[in-house]
PDB file of C-alpha atoms in Angstrom:
ATOM      1  CA  MET K   1     -25.986  17.896   5.867  1.00 37.00           C
ATOM      2  CA  ARG K   2     -26.562  14.319   6.087  1.00 46.00           C
ATOM      3  CA  ARG K   3     -24.103  13.474   3.519  1.00 46.00           C
ATOM      4  CA  GLY K   4     -21.587  15.248   5.483  1.00 47.00           C
ATOM      5  CA  LYS K   5     -22.090  13.540   8.556  1.00 49.00           C
ATOM      6  CA  TRP K   6     -21.801  10.098   6.581  1.00 45.00           C
ATOM      7  CA  ALA K   7     -18.774  11.112   4.979  1.00 46.00           C
ATOM      8  CA  ALA K   8     -17.158  12.285   8.462  1.00 48.00           C
ATOM      9  CA  ALA K   9     -18.270   8.921   9.985  1.00 51.00           C
ATOM     10  CA  ALA K  10     -16.847   6.822   7.043  1.00 49.00           C
ATOM     11  CA  ALA K  11     -13.693   8.856   7.185  1.00 48.00           C
ATOM     12  CA  GLY K  12     -13.458   8.359  11.030  1.00 52.00           C
ATOM     13  CA  VAL K  13     -13.722   4.714  10.579  1.00 51.00           C
ATOM     14  CA  VAL K  14     -11.152   4.328   7.786  1.00 48.00           C
ATOM     15  CA  LEU K  15      -8.671   6.363  10.076  1.00 48.00           C
ATOM     16  CA  LEU K  16      -9.659   4.171  12.939  1.00 50.00           C
ATOM     17  CA  VAL K  17      -8.743   1.091  10.879  1.00 47.00           C
ATOM     18  CA  ALA K  18      -5.594   2.539   9.626  1.00 46.00           C
ATOM     19  CA  GLY K  19      -4.499   3.741  13.000  1.00 46.00           C
ATOM     20  CA  CYS K  20      -5.434   0.752  15.111  1.00 41.00           C
ATOM     21  CA  GLY K  21      -3.965  -2.034  13.325  1.00 41.00           C
ATOM     22  CA  GLY K  22      -0.990  -3.689  14.539  1.00 37.00           C
ATOM     23  CA  GLU K  23       1.687  -5.498  12.702  1.00 35.00           C
ATOM     24  CA  GLY K  24      -0.086  -7.552   9.787  1.00 37.00           C
ATOM     25  CA  GLY K  25      -2.982  -4.937  10.078  1.00 37.00           C
ATOM     26  CA  ALA K  26      -4.901  -6.858  12.692  1.00 37.00           C
ATOM     27  CA  ASP K  27      -5.644  -5.833  16.257  1.00 38.00           C
ATOM     28  CA  ASN K  28      -4.539  -7.396  19.349  1.00 35.00           C
ATOM     29  CA  ASP K  29      -8.070  -8.132  20.179  1.00 37.00           C
ATOM     30  CA  THR K  30      -8.633 -10.749  17.378  1.00 35.00           C
ATOM     31  CA  ALA K  31      -9.432 -14.192  18.062  1.00 34.00           C
ATOM     32  CA  SER K  32      -6.723 -16.784  18.855  1.00 33.00           C
ATOM     33  CA  SER K  33      -5.634 -17.089  15.284  1.00 34.00           C
ATOM     34  CA  GLY K  34      -2.949 -14.654  16.085  1.00 35.00           C
ATOM     35  CA  GLY K  35      -4.724 -11.740  14.332  1.00 39.00           C
ATOM     36  CA  SER K  36      -4.170 -13.278  10.753  1.00 42.00           C
ATOM     37  CA  GLY K  37      -7.674 -14.756  10.195  1.00 40.00           C
ATOM     38  CA  ALA K  38      -7.838 -17.568   7.906  1.00 48.00           C
ATOM     39  CA  GLN K  39      -4.248 -18.791   7.358  1.00 54.00           C
ATOM     40  CA  GLY K  40      -2.979 -18.631   3.845  1.00 63.00           C
ATOM     41  CA  VAL K  41      -6.017 -16.902   2.539  1.00 73.00           C
ATOM     42  CA  LYS K  42      -5.171 -14.481  -0.344  1.00 85.00           C
ATOM     43  CA  LEU K  43      -7.802 -11.525  -0.973  1.00 93.00           C
ATOM     44  CA  ASP K  44      -7.735  -8.359  -2.779  1.00 95.00           C
ATOM     45  CA  ALA K  45      -9.581  -5.073  -2.237  1.00 96.00           C
ATOM     46  CA  ALA K  46     -12.397  -6.169  -4.686  1.00 95.00           C
ATOM     47  CA  THR K  47     -13.093  -9.515  -3.017  1.00 96.00           C
ATOM     48  CA  VAL K  48     -13.414  -7.877   0.430  1.00 97.00           C
ATOM     49  CA  SER K  49     -15.582  -5.502  -0.839  1.00 95.00           C
ATOM     50  CA  LYS K  50     -17.880  -7.935  -2.321  1.00 96.00           C
ATOM     51  CA  GLU K  51     -18.008 -10.052   0.706  1.00 98.00           C
ATOM     52  CA  ILE K  52     -18.939  -6.951   2.799  1.00 97.00           C
ATOM     53  CA  ASP K  53     -21.645  -6.179   0.127  1.00 96.00           C
ATOM     54  CA  THR K  54     -22.960  -9.707   0.111  1.00 98.00           C
ATOM     55  CA  ALA K  55     -23.260  -9.957   3.957  1.00 98.00           C
ATOM     56  CA  ALA K  56     -24.740  -6.313   4.258  1.00 96.00           C
ATOM     57  CA  THR K  57     -27.422  -6.406   1.391  1.00 96.00           C
ATOM     58  CA  ALA K  58     -28.388  -9.994   2.765  1.00 97.00           C
ATOM     59  CA  ALA K  59     -29.141  -8.602   6.024  1.00 96.00           C
ATOM     60  CA  GLY K  60     -30.961  -5.815   4.773  1.00 94.00           C
ATOM     61  CA  PHE K  61     -28.755  -2.810   4.455  1.00 94.00           C
ATOM     62  CA  THR K  62     -28.057  -0.957   1.245  1.00 93.00           C
ATOM     63  CA  LYS K  63     -24.797   0.852   0.212  1.00 93.00           C
ATOM     64  CA  ASP K  64     -24.496   4.515  -0.127  1.00 91.00           C
ATOM     65  CA  PRO K  65     -23.143   4.879  -3.598  1.00 85.00           C
ATOM     66  CA  GLU K  66     -22.054   8.547  -3.178  1.00 83.00           C
ATOM     67  CA  ILE K  67     -19.650   7.779  -0.073  1.00 80.00           C
ATOM     68  CA  ASP K  68     -16.145   6.512  -0.622  1.00 75.00           C
ATOM     69  CA  THR K  69     -13.478   7.928   1.360  1.00 77.00           C
ATOM     70  CA  VAL K  70     -10.528   5.784   0.183  1.00 89.00           C
ATOM     71  CA  ALA K  71      -7.937   7.802  -1.813  1.00 88.00           C
ATOM     72  CA  PRO K  72      -7.214   6.518  -5.201  1.00 90.00           C
ATOM     73  CA  GLU K  73      -3.628   5.609  -4.439  1.00 91.00           C
ATOM     74  CA  LEU K  74      -5.183   3.253  -1.411  1.00 94.00           C
ATOM     75  CA  LYS K  75      -7.784   1.338  -3.421  1.00 93.00           C
ATOM     76  CA  GLU K  76      -5.917  -1.830  -3.444  1.00 95.00           C
ATOM     77  CA  CYS K  77      -5.059  -1.370   0.332  1.00 96.00           C
ATOM     78  CA  MET K  78      -8.384  -0.214   1.860  1.00 95.00           C
ATOM     79  CA  VAL K  79     -12.043  -0.669   1.384  1.00 94.00           C
ATOM     80  CA  ASN K  80     -15.139   1.273   2.590  1.00 93.00           C
ATOM     81  CA  TRP K  81     -18.544   0.405   2.460  1.00 94.00           C
ATOM     82  CA  ALA K  82     -21.028   2.720   4.217  1.00 93.00           C
ATOM     83  CA  VAL K  83     -24.672   1.941   4.785  1.00 92.00           C
ATOM     84  CA  ASP K  84     -27.089   4.450   3.062  1.00 90.00           C
ATOM     85  CA  ASP K  85     -29.602   4.831   5.740  1.00 87.00           C
ATOM     86  CA  PRO K  86     -29.698   1.952   8.526  1.00 85.00           C
ATOM     87  CA  GLY K  87     -33.283   3.085   9.290  1.00 81.00           C
ATOM     88  CA  LYS K  88     -34.180   1.383   5.671  1.00 86.00           C
ATOM     89  CA  ALA K  89     -33.513  -1.986   7.283  1.00 85.00           C
ATOM     90  CA  ALA K  90     -36.686  -3.544   9.243  1.00 84.00           C
ATOM     91  CA  ASP K  91     -34.365  -3.980  12.333  1.00 87.00           C
ATOM     92  CA  PRO K  92     -31.008  -2.280  12.072  1.00 86.00           C
ATOM     93  CA  GLU K  93     -29.555  -3.625  15.110  1.00 86.00           C
ATOM     94  CA  LYS K  94     -30.505  -7.158  13.827  1.00 92.00           C
ATOM     95  CA  ALA K  95     -29.241  -6.210  10.284  1.00 92.00           C
ATOM     96  CA  LEU K  96     -25.962  -5.491  11.816  1.00 92.00           C
ATOM     97  CA  ALA K  97     -25.665  -8.495  13.796  1.00 93.00           C
ATOM     98  CA  ASP K  98     -26.595 -10.618  10.650  1.00 96.00           C
ATOM     99  CA  THR K  99     -24.039  -8.857   8.658  1.00 97.00           C
ATOM    100  CA  ILE K 100     -21.316  -9.753  11.110  1.00 97.00           C
ATOM    101  CA  ALA K 101     -22.596 -13.300  10.977  1.00 97.00           C
ATOM    102  CA  GLY K 102     -22.572 -13.510   7.546  1.00 98.00           C
ATOM    103  CA  LEU K 103     -19.008 -12.282   7.362  1.00 98.00           C
ATOM    104  CA  VAL K 104     -18.011 -14.789   9.871  1.00 98.00           C
ATOM    105  CA  GLU K 105     -19.747 -17.507   7.617  1.00 97.00           C
ATOM    106  CA  ALA K 106     -17.527 -16.305   4.717  1.00 97.00           C
ATOM    107  CA  GLY K 107     -14.559 -17.084   6.756  1.00 97.00           C
ATOM    108  CA  TRP K 108     -13.796 -13.979   8.689  1.00 98.00           C
ATOM    109  CA  THR K 109     -12.869 -14.304  12.314  1.00 97.00           C
ATOM    110  CA  GLU K 110     -14.476 -12.189  14.619  1.00 96.00           C
ATOM    111  CA  GLY K 111     -12.591 -10.432  17.416  1.00 94.00           C
ATOM    112  CA  LYS K 112     -13.675  -8.595  20.470  1.00 86.00           C
ATOM    113  CA  GLY K 113     -15.989  -5.534  20.173  1.00 88.00           C
ATOM    114  CA  ALA K 114     -15.260  -2.186  21.793  1.00 89.00           C
ATOM    115  CA  ARG K 115     -16.825   1.284  22.318  1.00 83.00           C
ATOM    116  CA  GLN K 116     -14.472   3.855  20.849  1.00 76.00           C
ATOM    117  CA  GLY K 117     -15.939   7.456  20.974  1.00 75.00           C
ATOM    118  CA  TYR K 118     -19.458   7.266  20.030  1.00 75.00           C
ATOM    119  CA  ALA K 119     -19.030   4.032  17.873  1.00 81.00           C
ATOM    120  CA  ASP K 120     -19.436   0.616  18.635  1.00 86.00           C
ATOM    121  CA  VAL K 121     -16.457  -1.184  16.643  1.00 92.00           C
ATOM    122  CA  LYS K 122     -16.165  -4.665  15.988  1.00 93.00           C
ATOM    123  CA  THR K 123     -13.001  -6.253  14.432  1.00 96.00           C
ATOM    124  CA  LEU K 124     -12.953  -9.125  11.893  1.00 97.00           C
ATOM    125  CA  THR K 125     -10.023 -10.718  10.189  1.00 97.00           C
ATOM    126  CA  LYS K 126      -9.263 -12.920   7.157  1.00 97.00           C
ATOM    127  CA  GLY K 127      -5.822 -13.536   5.711  1.00 95.00           C
ATOM    128  CA  ASP K 128      -3.972 -10.309   5.793  1.00 95.00           C
ATOM    129  CA  TRP K 129      -7.191  -8.040   5.817  1.00 97.00           C
ATOM    130  CA  THR K 130      -8.914  -6.565   8.734  1.00 96.00           C
ATOM    131  CA  ILE K 131     -12.489  -5.200   8.718  1.00 96.00           C
ATOM    132  CA  LYS K 132     -13.729  -2.811  11.340  1.00 94.00           C
ATOM    133  CA  SER K 133     -17.537  -2.356  11.688  1.00 93.00           C
ATOM    134  CA  ALA K 134     -18.565   0.784  13.239  1.00 90.00           C
ATOM    135  CA  SER K 135     -22.052   1.602  14.229  1.00 89.00           C
ATOM    136  CA  ASP K 136     -23.565   4.448  16.163  1.00 82.00           C
ATOM    137  CA  LEU K 137     -26.065   2.640  18.205  1.00 60.00           C
ATOM    138  CA  GLY K 138     -27.357   5.574  20.507  1.00 64.00           C
ATOM    139  CA  LYS K 139     -31.137   6.036  20.029  1.00 66.00           C
ATOM    140  CA  GLY K 140     -31.666   4.088  16.857  1.00 62.00           C
ATOM    141  CA  ILE K 141     -28.524   3.352  14.483  1.00 64.00           C
ATOM    142  CA  LYS K 142     -27.519   6.603  12.913  1.00 78.00           C
ATOM    143  CA  ALA K 143     -24.542   5.280  10.911  1.00 86.00           C
ATOM    144  CA  VAL K 144     -22.795   2.005  10.041  1.00 90.00           C
ATOM    145  CA  VAL K 145     -19.652   1.712   8.240  1.00 92.00           C
ATOM    146  CA  PHE K 146     -17.494  -1.276   7.346  1.00 94.00           C
ATOM    147  CA  ALA K 147     -13.590  -0.351   6.610  1.00 93.00           C
ATOM    148  CA  GLY K 148     -11.233  -2.739   5.545  1.00 94.00           C
ATOM    149  CA  THR K 149      -7.309  -2.576   5.345  1.00 94.00           C
ATOM    150  CA  HIS K 150      -4.813  -4.814   3.775  1.00 95.00           C
ATOM    151  CA  GLY K 151      -2.053  -5.623   6.439  1.00 93.00           C
ATOM    152  CA  THR K 152       1.014  -5.801   4.270  1.00 94.00           C
ATOM    153  CA  PRO K 153       3.934  -3.602   4.723  1.00 94.00           C
ATOM    154  CA  GLU K 154       3.463  -2.083   1.296  1.00 94.00           C
ATOM    155  CA  CYS K 155      -0.122  -1.044   2.252  1.00 94.00           C
ATOM    156  CA  ALA K 156       1.143   0.231   5.655  1.00 92.00           C
ATOM    157  CA  THR K 157       3.679   2.604   3.954  1.00 94.00           C
ATOM    158  CA  LEU K 158       0.993   4.021   1.563  1.00 93.00           C
ATOM    159  CA  VAL K 159      -1.375   4.504   4.433  1.00 89.00           C
ATOM    160  CA  ILE K 160       1.191   6.274   6.556  1.00 91.00           C
ATOM    161  CA  ALA K 161       2.195   8.375   3.586  1.00 91.00           C
ATOM    162  CA  ASP K 162      -1.494   9.249   2.957  1.00 88.00           C
ATOM    163  CA  MET K 163      -1.985  10.275   6.657  1.00 87.00           C
ATOM    164  CA  GLU K 164       1.185  12.450   6.559  1.00 90.00           C
ATOM    165  CA  LYS K 165       0.263  14.024   3.277  1.00 87.00           C
ATOM    166  CA  LYS K 166      -3.237  15.111   5.017  1.00 84.00           C
ATOM    167  CA  LYS K 167      -1.449  16.524   7.969  1.00 86.00           C
ATOM    168  CA  SER K 168       0.277  19.153   5.845  1.00 76.00           C
TER     169      SER K 168
END
């Protein structure tokens, strides 16, 4: 049952990222960099995933190795990093804040946060990539997911095609 909830949360964040990105994959709520993060930065999915992993594990989170909601054809356009069990961190709220701080230290630009449904969502951008950090901060953190999208026209086309395929 726990795995099902995690998978649903991770899938929801990936859809949130895919559906809420503006031109170039970044939200309109990013910092004054125009939504493009660090200018001229070229990243690939493996690098984005590694940067999330480095920041999250340094903060005390562990990755759930069984959760990967990114379709194979989107592996170069999207990344998903779900926390195994936020309660394993000594202080999950501090671990989340430290993860965000670690990403900012790695060159990500933090945008405004927002409450969307049951999730507190933060947006970070770097180059053509956008990361959405979503967490359920109800009575204790129940889920933390980091989902990234590459904001190129090619990736946007692939994401839209994948969403259309899932509709039918």
